[in-house]
Amino acid sequence: MEKLELFVPGRLCILGEHSDWAGVNRLFNSKIVPGKALVTGIEQGIYATVEKSDKFSIVSDLECFKGESFECDMDTELLRNTASNGGFFSYVAGVASYINEHYRVEGIKVNITKMDLPIKSGLSSSAAICILITRAFNKLYHLHLNTIGEMNIAYMGELRAPSRCGRLDQACAFGKNPVCMSFDGNDISVQPLSLK
């Protein structure tokens, strides 16, 4: 059975924090200029091995998980209910529910092998795990999503959890590379930056 190793870093906003929220206002007023931000991935992140499964499950031997794991049938309603309850597993359940609702897939098993990204520190740990789950489905089930596609699904999945993060956080999908992001209503564009 195919098993993949994935890494998704956290992110740091260099310039333009909350411009993603400001850019959303263009949905209602086109005279507002689009939001723009410079964002970079960082060295810390989430490492995992992923493989296909008949259910959706997250396991880890890491001390920070205190022996907790998550397993659920690939059932959109069950996953959405879990997502709405909050907590770390709400994010992964939100993404899995969105994927299950829009694609013909079975489950995945995610084993988080290392996590040096602090949680609740403003470094987008929730976005990182959402990107990781989306990327796992994308690669294992050959969904042919590009990076922007992964970002969009991760964002929609994260919205199913109680927190309300902005689009800027999904920049971690580009790895440790700096990017310039533009926010125009619900649309985003991302331009990778080359540094000397």
mmCIF file with all atom_site columns, C-alpha atoms in Angstrom:
data_model
loop_
_atom_site.group_PDB
_atom_site.id
_atom_site.type_symbol
_atom_site.label_atom_id
_atom_site.label_alt_id
_atom_site.label_comp_id
_atom_site.label_asym_id
_atom_site.label_entity_id
_atom_site.label_seq_id
_atom_site.pdbx_PDB_ins_code
_atom_site.Cartn_x
_atom_site.Cartn_y
_atom_site.Cartn_z
_atom_site.occupancy
_atom_site.B_iso_or_equiv
_atom_site.pdbx_formal_charge
_atom_site.auth_seq_id
_atom_site.auth_comp_id
_atom_site.auth_asym_id
_atom_site.auth_atom_id
_atom_site.pdbx_PDB_model_num
ATOM 1   C CA . MET A 1 1   ? 0.000   0.000  0.000  1.00 0.00 ? 1   MET A CA 1
ATOM 2   C CA . GLU A 1 2   ? 1.282   3.460  -0.954 1.00 0.00 ? 2   GLU A CA 1
ATOM 3   C CA . LYS A 1 3   ? 2.580   5.489  1.998  1.00 0.00 ? 3   LYS A CA 1
ATOM 4   C CA . LEU A 1 4   ? 3.736   9.093  1.592  1.00 0.00 ? 4   LEU A CA 1
ATOM 5   C CA . GLU A 1 5   ? 5.709   11.441 3.829  1.00 0.00 ? 5   GLU A CA 1
ATOM 6   C CA . LEU A 1 6   ? 4.441   15.020 3.995  1.00 0.00 ? 6   LEU A CA 1
ATOM 7   C CA . PHE A 1 7   ? 5.669   18.215 5.633  1.00 0.00 ? 7   PHE A CA 1
ATOM 8   C CA . VAL A 1 8   ? 3.763   21.501 5.870  1.00 0.00 ? 8   VAL A CA 1
ATOM 9   C CA . PRO A 1 9   ? 5.345   24.476 7.652  1.00 0.00 ? 9   PRO A CA 1
ATOM 10  C CA . GLY A 1 10  ? 3.796   27.279 9.615  1.00 0.00 ? 10  GLY A CA 1
ATOM 11  C CA . ARG A 1 11  ? 3.843   30.786 8.188  1.00 0.00 ? 11  ARG A CA 1
ATOM 12  C CA . LEU A 1 12  ? 4.979   34.248 9.202  1.00 0.00 ? 12  LEU A CA 1
ATOM 13  C CA . CYS A 1 13  ? 3.425   37.424 7.812  1.00 0.00 ? 13  CYS A CA 1
ATOM 14  C CA . ILE A 1 14  ? 6.144   39.944 6.987  1.00 0.00 ? 14  ILE A CA 1
ATOM 15  C CA . LEU A 1 15  ? 3.843   42.731 5.787  1.00 0.00 ? 15  LEU A CA 1
ATOM 16  C CA . GLY A 1 16  ? 0.092   43.074 5.315  1.00 0.00 ? 16  GLY A CA 1
ATOM 17  C CA . GLU A 1 17  ? -1.428  41.239 8.302  1.00 0.00 ? 17  GLU A CA 1
ATOM 18  C CA . HIS A 1 18  ? -5.261  41.275 8.080  1.00 0.00 ? 18  HIS A CA 1
ATOM 19  C CA . SER A 1 19  ? -5.210  42.517 4.475  1.00 0.00 ? 19  SER A CA 1
ATOM 20  C CA . ASP A 1 20  ? -6.999  39.254 3.633  1.00 0.00 ? 20  ASP A CA 1
ATOM 21  C CA . TRP A 1 21  ? -9.911  40.368 5.810  1.00 0.00 ? 21  TRP A CA 1
ATOM 22  C CA . ALA A 1 22  ? -9.877  43.847 4.248  1.00 0.00 ? 22  ALA A CA 1
ATOM 23  C CA . GLY A 1 23  ? -9.858  42.337 0.755  1.00 0.00 ? 23  GLY A CA 1
ATOM 24  C CA . VAL A 1 24  ? -13.076 40.426 1.480  1.00 0.00 ? 24  VAL A CA 1
ATOM 25  C CA . ASN A 1 25  ? -14.888 43.779 1.606  1.00 0.00 ? 25  ASN A CA 1
ATOM 26  C CA . ARG A 1 26  ? -14.441 44.063 -2.164 1.00 0.00 ? 26  ARG A CA 1
ATOM 27  C CA . LEU A 1 27  ? -17.362 41.634 -2.398 1.00 0.00 ? 27  LEU A CA 1
ATOM 28  C CA . PHE A 1 28  ? -19.570 44.554 -1.369 1.00 0.00 ? 28  PHE A CA 1
ATOM 29  C CA . ASN A 1 29  ? -17.585 47.569 -2.604 1.00 0.00 ? 29  ASN A CA 1
ATOM 30  C CA . SER A 1 30  ? -15.382 47.304 -5.698 1.00 0.00 ? 30  SER A CA 1
ATOM 31  C CA . LYS A 1 31  ? -13.812 50.707 -4.952 1.00 0.00 ? 31  LYS A CA 1
ATOM 32  C CA . ILE A 1 32  ? -11.851 49.191 -2.071 1.00 0.00 ? 32  ILE A CA 1
ATOM 33  C CA . VAL A 1 33  ? -8.351  48.223 -3.175 1.00 0.00 ? 33  VAL A CA 1
ATOM 34  C CA . PRO A 1 34  ? -7.442  44.515 -2.985 1.00 0.00 ? 34  PRO A CA 1
ATOM 35  C CA . GLY A 1 35  ? -5.500  43.371 0.075  1.00 0.00 ? 35  GLY A CA 1
ATOM 36  C CA . LYS A 1 36  ? -1.853  42.454 -0.354 1.00 0.00 ? 36  LYS A CA 1
ATOM 37  C CA . ALA A 1 37  ? 0.639   40.705 1.922  1.00 0.00 ? 37  ALA A CA 1
ATOM 38  C CA . LEU A 1 38  ? 4.175   39.347 1.949  1.00 0.00 ? 38  LEU A CA 1
ATOM 39  C CA . VAL A 1 39  ? 4.248   35.966 3.675  1.00 0.00 ? 39  VAL A CA 1
ATOM 40  C CA . THR A 1 40  ? 6.870   33.287 4.172  1.00 0.00 ? 40  THR A CA 1
ATOM 41  C CA . GLY A 1 41  ? 6.889   29.728 5.391  1.00 0.00 ? 41  GLY A CA 1
ATOM 42  C CA . ILE A 1 42  ? 9.078   28.947 8.391  1.00 0.00 ? 42  ILE A CA 1
ATOM 43  C CA . GLU A 1 43  ? 11.304  26.032 9.398  1.00 0.00 ? 43  GLU A CA 1
ATOM 44  C CA . GLN A 1 44  ? 8.840   24.639 11.962 1.00 0.00 ? 44  GLN A CA 1
ATOM 45  C CA . GLY A 1 45  ? 5.897   22.596 10.823 1.00 0.00 ? 45  GLY A CA 1
ATOM 46  C CA . ILE A 1 46  ? 3.983   19.326 10.860 1.00 0.00 ? 46  ILE A CA 1
ATOM 47  C CA . TYR A 1 47  ? 5.444   16.048 9.562  1.00 0.00 ? 47  TYR A CA 1
ATOM 48  C CA . ALA A 1 48  ? 3.291   13.008 8.804  1.00 0.00 ? 48  ALA A CA 1
ATOM 49  C CA . THR A 1 49  ? 3.051   9.755  6.928  1.00 0.00 ? 49  THR A CA 1
ATOM 50  C CA . VAL A 1 50  ? -0.219  9.234  5.063  1.00 0.00 ? 50  VAL A CA 1
ATOM 51  C CA . GLU A 1 51  ? -1.849  6.253  3.395  1.00 0.00 ? 51  GLU A CA 1
ATOM 52  C CA . LYS A 1 52  ? -5.237  5.216  2.055  1.00 0.00 ? 52  LYS A CA 1
ATOM 53  C CA . SER A 1 53  ? -7.724  3.690  4.491  1.00 0.00 ? 53  SER A CA 1
ATOM 54  C CA . ASP A 1 54  ? -11.399 2.775  4.610  1.00 0.00 ? 54  ASP A CA 1
ATOM 55  C CA . LYS A 1 55  ? -11.889 5.370  7.384  1.00 0.00 ? 55  LYS A CA 1
ATOM 56  C CA . PHE A 1 56  ? -10.508 8.804  8.187  1.00 0.00 ? 56  PHE A CA 1
ATOM 57  C CA . SER A 1 57  ? -8.077  8.639  11.096 1.00 0.00 ? 57  SER A CA 1
ATOM 58  C CA . ILE A 1 58  ? -5.362  10.713 12.771 1.00 0.00 ? 58  ILE A CA 1
ATOM 59  C CA . VAL A 1 59  ? -2.865  9.023  15.089 1.00 0.00 ? 59  VAL A CA 1
ATOM 60  C CA . SER A 1 60  ? 0.362   10.097 16.756 1.00 0.00 ? 60  SER A CA 1
ATOM 61  C CA . ASP A 1 61  ? 2.812   8.895  19.370 1.00 0.00 ? 61  ASP A CA 1
ATOM 62  C CA . LEU A 1 62  ? 3.849   12.475 20.121 1.00 0.00 ? 62  LEU A CA 1
ATOM 63  C CA . GLU A 1 63  ? 3.596   13.583 23.734 1.00 0.00 ? 63  GLU A CA 1
ATOM 64  C CA . CYS A 1 64  ? 1.606   16.702 22.819 1.00 0.00 ? 64  CYS A CA 1
ATOM 65  C CA . PHE A 1 65  ? -1.318  14.483 21.704 1.00 0.00 ? 65  PHE A CA 1
ATOM 66  C CA . LYS A 1 66  ? -1.445  12.760 25.114 1.00 0.00 ? 66  LYS A CA 1
ATOM 67  C CA . GLY A 1 67  ? -2.473  9.483  23.517 1.00 0.00 ? 67  GLY A CA 1
ATOM 68  C CA . GLU A 1 68  ? -5.497  11.043 21.801 1.00 0.00 ? 68  GLU A CA 1
ATOM 69  C CA . SER A 1 69  ? -6.402  9.991  18.281 1.00 0.00 ? 69  SER A CA 1
ATOM 70  C CA . PHE A 1 70  ? -9.332  10.498 15.946 1.00 0.00 ? 70  PHE A CA 1
ATOM 71  C CA . GLU A 1 71  ? -11.199 8.048  13.725 1.00 0.00 ? 71  GLU A CA 1
ATOM 72  C CA . CYS A 1 72  ? -14.441 8.487  11.818 1.00 0.00 ? 72  CYS A CA 1
ATOM 73  C CA . ASP A 1 73  ? -16.258 6.958  8.878  1.00 0.00 ? 73  ASP A CA 1
ATOM 74  C CA . MET A 1 74  ? -16.048 9.008  5.705  1.00 0.00 ? 74  MET A CA 1
ATOM 75  C CA . ASP A 1 75  ? -19.504 10.382 6.378  1.00 0.00 ? 75  ASP A CA 1
ATOM 76  C CA . THR A 1 76  ? -19.974 14.074 5.636  1.00 0.00 ? 76  THR A CA 1
ATOM 77  C CA . GLU A 1 77  ? -22.545 14.698 8.375  1.00 0.00 ? 77  GLU A CA 1
ATOM 78  C CA . LEU A 1 78  ? -20.526 12.927 11.091 1.00 0.00 ? 78  LEU A CA 1
ATOM 79  C CA . LEU A 1 79  ? -17.359 14.779 10.069 1.00 0.00 ? 79  LEU A CA 1
ATOM 80  C CA . ARG A 1 80  ? -19.165 18.152 9.969  1.00 0.00 ? 80  ARG A CA 1
ATOM 81  C CA . ASN A 1 81  ? -20.551 17.551 13.459 1.00 0.00 ? 81  ASN A CA 1
ATOM 82  C CA . THR A 1 82  ? -17.034 16.840 14.738 1.00 0.00 ? 82  THR A CA 1
ATOM 83  C CA . ALA A 1 83  ? -15.745 19.960 12.971 1.00 0.00 ? 83  ALA A CA 1
ATOM 84  C CA . SER A 1 84  ? -18.337 22.162 14.657 1.00 0.00 ? 84  SER A CA 1
ATOM 85  C CA . ASN A 1 85  ? -17.321 20.945 18.147 1.00 0.00 ? 85  ASN A CA 1
ATOM 86  C CA . GLY A 1 86  ? -13.928 22.694 18.139 1.00 0.00 ? 86  GLY A CA 1
ATOM 87  C CA . GLY A 1 87  ? -10.479 21.479 19.167 1.00 0.00 ? 87  GLY A CA 1
ATOM 88  C CA . PHE A 1 88  ? -7.525  20.270 17.079 1.00 0.00 ? 88  PHE A CA 1
ATOM 89  C CA . PHE A 1 89  ? -9.472  17.461 15.420 1.00 0.00 ? 89  PHE A CA 1
ATOM 90  C CA . SER A 1 90  ? -12.217 19.882 14.316 1.00 0.00 ? 90  SER A CA 1
ATOM 91  C CA . TYR A 1 91  ? -9.886  21.230 11.621 1.00 0.00 ? 91  TYR A CA 1
ATOM 92  C CA . VAL A 1 92  ? -9.040  17.846 10.145 1.00 0.00 ? 92  VAL A CA 1
ATOM 93  C CA . ALA A 1 93  ? -12.692 16.762 10.296 1.00 0.00 ? 93  ALA A CA 1
ATOM 94  C CA . GLY A 1 94  ? -13.741 19.966 8.525  1.00 0.00 ? 94  GLY A CA 1
ATOM 95  C CA . VAL A 1 95  ? -11.362 19.301 5.649  1.00 0.00 ? 95  VAL A CA 1
ATOM 96  C CA . ALA A 1 96  ? -12.328 15.626 5.405  1.00 0.00 ? 96  ALA A CA 1
ATOM 97  C CA . SER A 1 97  ? -16.023 16.556 5.350  1.00 0.00 ? 97  SER A CA 1
ATOM 98  C CA . TYR A 1 98  ? -15.450 19.027 2.512  1.00 0.00 ? 98  TYR A CA 1
ATOM 99  C CA . ILE A 1 99  ? -13.388 16.521 0.515  1.00 0.00 ? 99  ILE A CA 1
ATOM 100 C CA . ASN A 1 100 ? -16.003 13.798 1.054  1.00 0.00 ? 100 ASN A CA 1
ATOM 101 C CA . GLU A 1 101 ? -18.775 16.131 -0.056 1.00 0.00 ? 101 GLU A CA 1
ATOM 102 C CA . HIS A 1 102 ? -17.061 17.160 -3.298 1.00 0.00 ? 102 HIS A CA 1
ATOM 103 C CA . TYR A 1 103 ? -14.881 14.211 -4.391 1.00 0.00 ? 103 TYR A CA 1
ATOM 104 C CA . ARG A 1 104 ? -15.222 10.435 -4.756 1.00 0.00 ? 104 ARG A CA 1
ATOM 105 C CA . VAL A 1 105 ? -12.666 9.192  -2.276 1.00 0.00 ? 105 VAL A CA 1
ATOM 106 C CA . GLU A 1 106 ? -12.358 6.784  0.602  1.00 0.00 ? 106 GLU A CA 1
ATOM 107 C CA . GLY A 1 107 ? -10.506 7.572  3.809  1.00 0.00 ? 107 GLY A CA 1
ATOM 108 C CA . ILE A 1 108 ? -6.910  8.186  4.795  1.00 0.00 ? 108 ILE A CA 1
ATOM 109 C CA . LYS A 1 109 ? -4.784  7.340  7.799  1.00 0.00 ? 109 LYS A CA 1
ATOM 110 C CA . VAL A 1 110 ? -2.519  10.161 8.961  1.00 0.00 ? 110 VAL A CA 1
ATOM 111 C CA . ASN A 1 111 ? 0.295   9.449  11.398 1.00 0.00 ? 111 ASN A CA 1
ATOM 112 C CA . ILE A 1 112 ? 1.768   12.709 12.717 1.00 0.00 ? 112 ILE A CA 1
ATOM 113 C CA . THR A 1 113 ? 5.405   11.794 13.293 1.00 0.00 ? 113 THR A CA 1
ATOM 114 C CA . LYS A 1 114 ? 6.824   15.179 14.312 1.00 0.00 ? 114 LYS A CA 1
ATOM 115 C CA . MET A 1 115 ? 5.389   18.574 15.138 1.00 0.00 ? 115 MET A CA 1
ATOM 116 C CA . ASP A 1 116 ? 7.723   21.414 16.072 1.00 0.00 ? 116 ASP A CA 1
ATOM 117 C CA . LEU A 1 117 ? 5.182   24.096 15.154 1.00 0.00 ? 117 LEU A CA 1
ATOM 118 C CA . PRO A 1 118 ? 3.733   25.697 18.297 1.00 0.00 ? 118 PRO A CA 1
ATOM 119 C CA . ILE A 1 119 ? -0.068  25.611 18.547 1.00 0.00 ? 119 ILE A CA 1
ATOM 120 C CA . LYS A 1 120 ? -1.984  28.866 19.200 1.00 0.00 ? 120 LYS A CA 1
ATOM 121 C CA . SER A 1 121 ? 1.096   31.008 18.578 1.00 0.00 ? 121 SER A CA 1
ATOM 122 C CA . GLY A 1 122 ? 0.004   32.935 15.487 1.00 0.00 ? 122 GLY A CA 1
ATOM 123 C CA . LEU A 1 123 ? 2.050   30.736 13.131 1.00 0.00 ? 123 LEU A CA 1
ATOM 124 C CA . SER A 1 124 ? -0.966  29.092 11.455 1.00 0.00 ? 124 SER A CA 1
ATOM 125 C CA . SER A 1 125 ? -0.815  25.614 12.945 1.00 0.00 ? 125 SER A CA 1
ATOM 126 C CA . SER A 1 126 ? -4.506  25.152 12.089 1.00 0.00 ? 126 SER A CA 1
ATOM 127 C CA . ALA A 1 127 ? -3.937  26.117 8.447  1.00 0.00 ? 127 ALA A CA 1
ATOM 128 C CA . ALA A 1 128 ? -0.870  23.847 8.295  1.00 0.00 ? 128 ALA A CA 1
ATOM 129 C CA . ILE A 1 129 ? -2.830  20.772 9.405  1.00 0.00 ? 129 ILE A CA 1
ATOM 130 C CA . CYS A 1 130 ? -5.664  21.660 7.005  1.00 0.00 ? 130 CYS A CA 1
ATOM 131 C CA . ILE A 1 131 ? -3.191  21.920 4.110  1.00 0.00 ? 131 ILE A CA 1
ATOM 132 C CA . LEU A 1 132 ? -1.569  18.644 5.160  1.00 0.00 ? 132 LEU A CA 1
ATOM 133 C CA . ILE A 1 133 ? -4.905  16.792 5.159  1.00 0.00 ? 133 ILE A CA 1
ATOM 134 C CA . THR A 1 134 ? -5.920  18.309 1.813  1.00 0.00 ? 134 THR A CA 1
ATOM 135 C CA . ARG A 1 135 ? -2.538  17.449 0.281  1.00 0.00 ? 135 ARG A CA 1
ATOM 136 C CA . ALA A 1 136 ? -2.803  13.877 1.573  1.00 0.00 ? 136 ALA A CA 1
ATOM 137 C CA . PHE A 1 137 ? -6.158  13.371 -0.163 1.00 0.00 ? 137 PHE A CA 1
ATOM 138 C CA . ASN A 1 138 ? -4.863  15.136 -3.270 1.00 0.00 ? 138 ASN A CA 1
ATOM 139 C CA . LYS A 1 139 ? -1.767  12.958 -3.618 1.00 0.00 ? 139 LYS A CA 1
ATOM 140 C CA . LEU A 1 140 ? -3.241  9.633  -2.522 1.00 0.00 ? 140 LEU A CA 1
ATOM 141 C CA . TYR A 1 141 ? -6.387  9.905  -4.650 1.00 0.00 ? 141 TYR A CA 1
ATOM 142 C CA . HIS A 1 142 ? -4.798  11.814 -7.564 1.00 0.00 ? 142 HIS A CA 1
ATOM 143 C CA . LEU A 1 143 ? -7.247  14.735 -7.406 1.00 0.00 ? 143 LEU A CA 1
ATOM 144 C CA . HIS A 1 144 ? -4.881  16.826 -9.576 1.00 0.00 ? 144 HIS A CA 1
ATOM 145 C CA . LEU A 1 145 ? -5.239  19.944 -7.458 1.00 0.00 ? 145 LEU A CA 1
ATOM 146 C CA . ASN A 1 146 ? -2.581  22.621 -7.813 1.00 0.00 ? 146 ASN A CA 1
ATOM 147 C CA . THR A 1 147 ? -1.354  24.542 -4.764 1.00 0.00 ? 147 THR A CA 1
ATOM 148 C CA . ILE A 1 148 ? -4.094  27.188 -5.008 1.00 0.00 ? 148 ILE A CA 1
ATOM 149 C CA . GLY A 1 149 ? -6.675  24.386 -5.215 1.00 0.00 ? 149 GLY A CA 1
ATOM 150 C CA . GLU A 1 150 ? -5.255  22.832 -2.054 1.00 0.00 ? 150 GLU A CA 1
ATOM 151 C CA . MET A 1 151 ? -5.350  26.220 -0.336 1.00 0.00 ? 151 MET A CA 1
ATOM 152 C CA . ASN A 1 152 ? -9.001  26.763 -1.269 1.00 0.00 ? 152 ASN A CA 1
ATOM 153 C CA . ILE A 1 153 ? -10.110 23.361 0.036  1.00 0.00 ? 153 ILE A CA 1
ATOM 154 C CA . ALA A 1 154 ? -8.069  23.755 3.232  1.00 0.00 ? 154 ALA A CA 1
ATOM 155 C CA . TYR A 1 155 ? -9.696  27.150 3.808  1.00 0.00 ? 155 TYR A CA 1
ATOM 156 C CA . MET A 1 156 ? -13.228 25.839 3.191  1.00 0.00 ? 156 MET A CA 1
ATOM 157 C CA . GLY A 1 157 ? -12.563 22.925 5.540  1.00 0.00 ? 157 GLY A CA 1
ATOM 158 C CA . GLU A 1 158 ? -11.176 25.218 8.228  1.00 0.00 ? 158 GLU A CA 1
ATOM 159 C CA . LEU A 1 159 ? -14.323 27.367 8.014  1.00 0.00 ? 159 LEU A CA 1
ATOM 160 C CA . ARG A 1 160 ? -16.322 24.345 9.161  1.00 0.00 ? 160 ARG A CA 1
ATOM 161 C CA . ALA A 1 161 ? -14.508 24.538 12.520 1.00 0.00 ? 161 ALA A CA 1
ATOM 162 C CA . PRO A 1 162 ? -15.465 27.251 15.043 1.00 0.00 ? 162 PRO A CA 1
ATOM 163 C CA . SER A 1 163 ? -12.399 29.428 14.402 1.00 0.00 ? 163 SER A CA 1
ATOM 164 C CA . ARG A 1 164 ? -12.510 31.994 11.629 1.00 0.00 ? 164 ARG A CA 1
ATOM 165 C CA . CYS A 1 165 ? -9.057  32.280 10.121 1.00 0.00 ? 165 CYS A CA 1
ATOM 166 C CA . GLY A 1 166 ? -8.273  34.351 7.057  1.00 0.00 ? 166 GLY A CA 1
ATOM 167 C CA . ARG A 1 167 ? -6.983  33.348 3.625  1.00 0.00 ? 167 ARG A CA 1
ATOM 168 C CA . LEU A 1 168 ? -3.449  34.551 4.385  1.00 0.00 ? 168 LEU A CA 1
ATOM 169 C CA . ASP A 1 169 ? -2.815  31.573 6.662  1.00 0.00 ? 169 ASP A CA 1
ATOM 170 C CA . GLN A 1 170 ? -2.973  29.102 3.774  1.00 0.00 ? 170 GLN A CA 1
ATOM 171 C CA . ALA A 1 171 ? 0.316   30.535 2.428  1.00 0.00 ? 171 ALA A CA 1
ATOM 172 C CA . CYS A 1 172 ? 1.956   27.638 4.263  1.00 0.00 ? 172 CYS A CA 1
ATOM 173 C CA . ALA A 1 173 ? 0.919   25.509 1.254  1.00 0.00 ? 173 ALA A CA 1
ATOM 174 C CA . PHE A 1 174 ? 3.888   27.040 -0.599 1.00 0.00 ? 174 PHE A CA 1
ATOM 175 C CA . GLY A 1 175 ? 6.367   25.585 1.872  1.00 0.00 ? 175 GLY A CA 1
ATOM 176 C CA . LYS A 1 176 ? 9.251   27.628 3.223  1.00 0.00 ? 176 LYS A CA 1
ATOM 177 C CA . ASN A 1 177 ? 9.184   29.999 0.249  1.00 0.00 ? 177 ASN A CA 1
ATOM 178 C CA . PRO A 1 178 ? 8.239   33.683 0.441  1.00 0.00 ? 178 PRO A CA 1
ATOM 179 C CA . VAL A 1 179 ? 5.175   34.733 -1.558 1.00 0.00 ? 179 VAL A CA 1
ATOM 180 C CA . CYS A 1 180 ? 3.206   37.867 -2.364 1.00 0.00 ? 180 CYS A CA 1
ATOM 181 C CA . MET A 1 181 ? -0.516  37.303 -1.875 1.00 0.00 ? 181 MET A CA 1
ATOM 182 C CA . SER A 1 182 ? -3.384  39.430 -3.212 1.00 0.00 ? 182 SER A CA 1
ATOM 183 C CA . PHE A 1 183 ? -6.935  39.250 -1.849 1.00 0.00 ? 183 PHE A CA 1
ATOM 184 C CA . ASP A 1 184 ? -9.832  40.366 -4.032 1.00 0.00 ? 184 ASP A CA 1
ATOM 185 C CA . GLY A 1 185 ? -13.145 39.399 -2.463 1.00 0.00 ? 185 GLY A CA 1
ATOM 186 C CA . ASN A 1 186 ? -13.105 35.606 -2.331 1.00 0.00 ? 186 ASN A CA 1
ATOM 187 C CA . ASP A 1 187 ? -10.336 35.353 -4.917 1.00 0.00 ? 187 ASP A CA 1
ATOM 188 C CA . ILE A 1 188 ? -6.674  35.062 -4.068 1.00 0.00 ? 188 ILE A CA 1
ATOM 189 C CA . SER A 1 189 ? -3.595  35.156 -6.227 1.00 0.00 ? 189 SER A CA 1
ATOM 190 C CA . VAL A 1 190 ? -0.134  34.110 -5.117 1.00 0.00 ? 190 VAL A CA 1
ATOM 191 C CA . GLN A 1 191 ? 3.175   35.075 -6.675 1.00 0.00 ? 191 GLN A CA 1
ATOM 192 C CA . PRO A 1 192 ? 6.269   33.209 -5.460 1.00 0.00 ? 192 PRO A CA 1
ATOM 193 C CA . LEU A 1 193 ? 9.193   35.522 -4.733 1.00 0.00 ? 193 LEU A CA 1
ATOM 194 C CA . SER A 1 194 ? 12.813  34.802 -5.642 1.00 0.00 ? 194 SER A CA 1
ATOM 195 C CA . LEU A 1 195 ? 15.292  36.112 -3.109 1.00 0.00 ? 195 LEU A CA 1
ATOM 196 C CA . LYS A 1 196 ? 19.010  36.551 -3.735 1.00 0.00 ? 196 LYS A CA 1
#
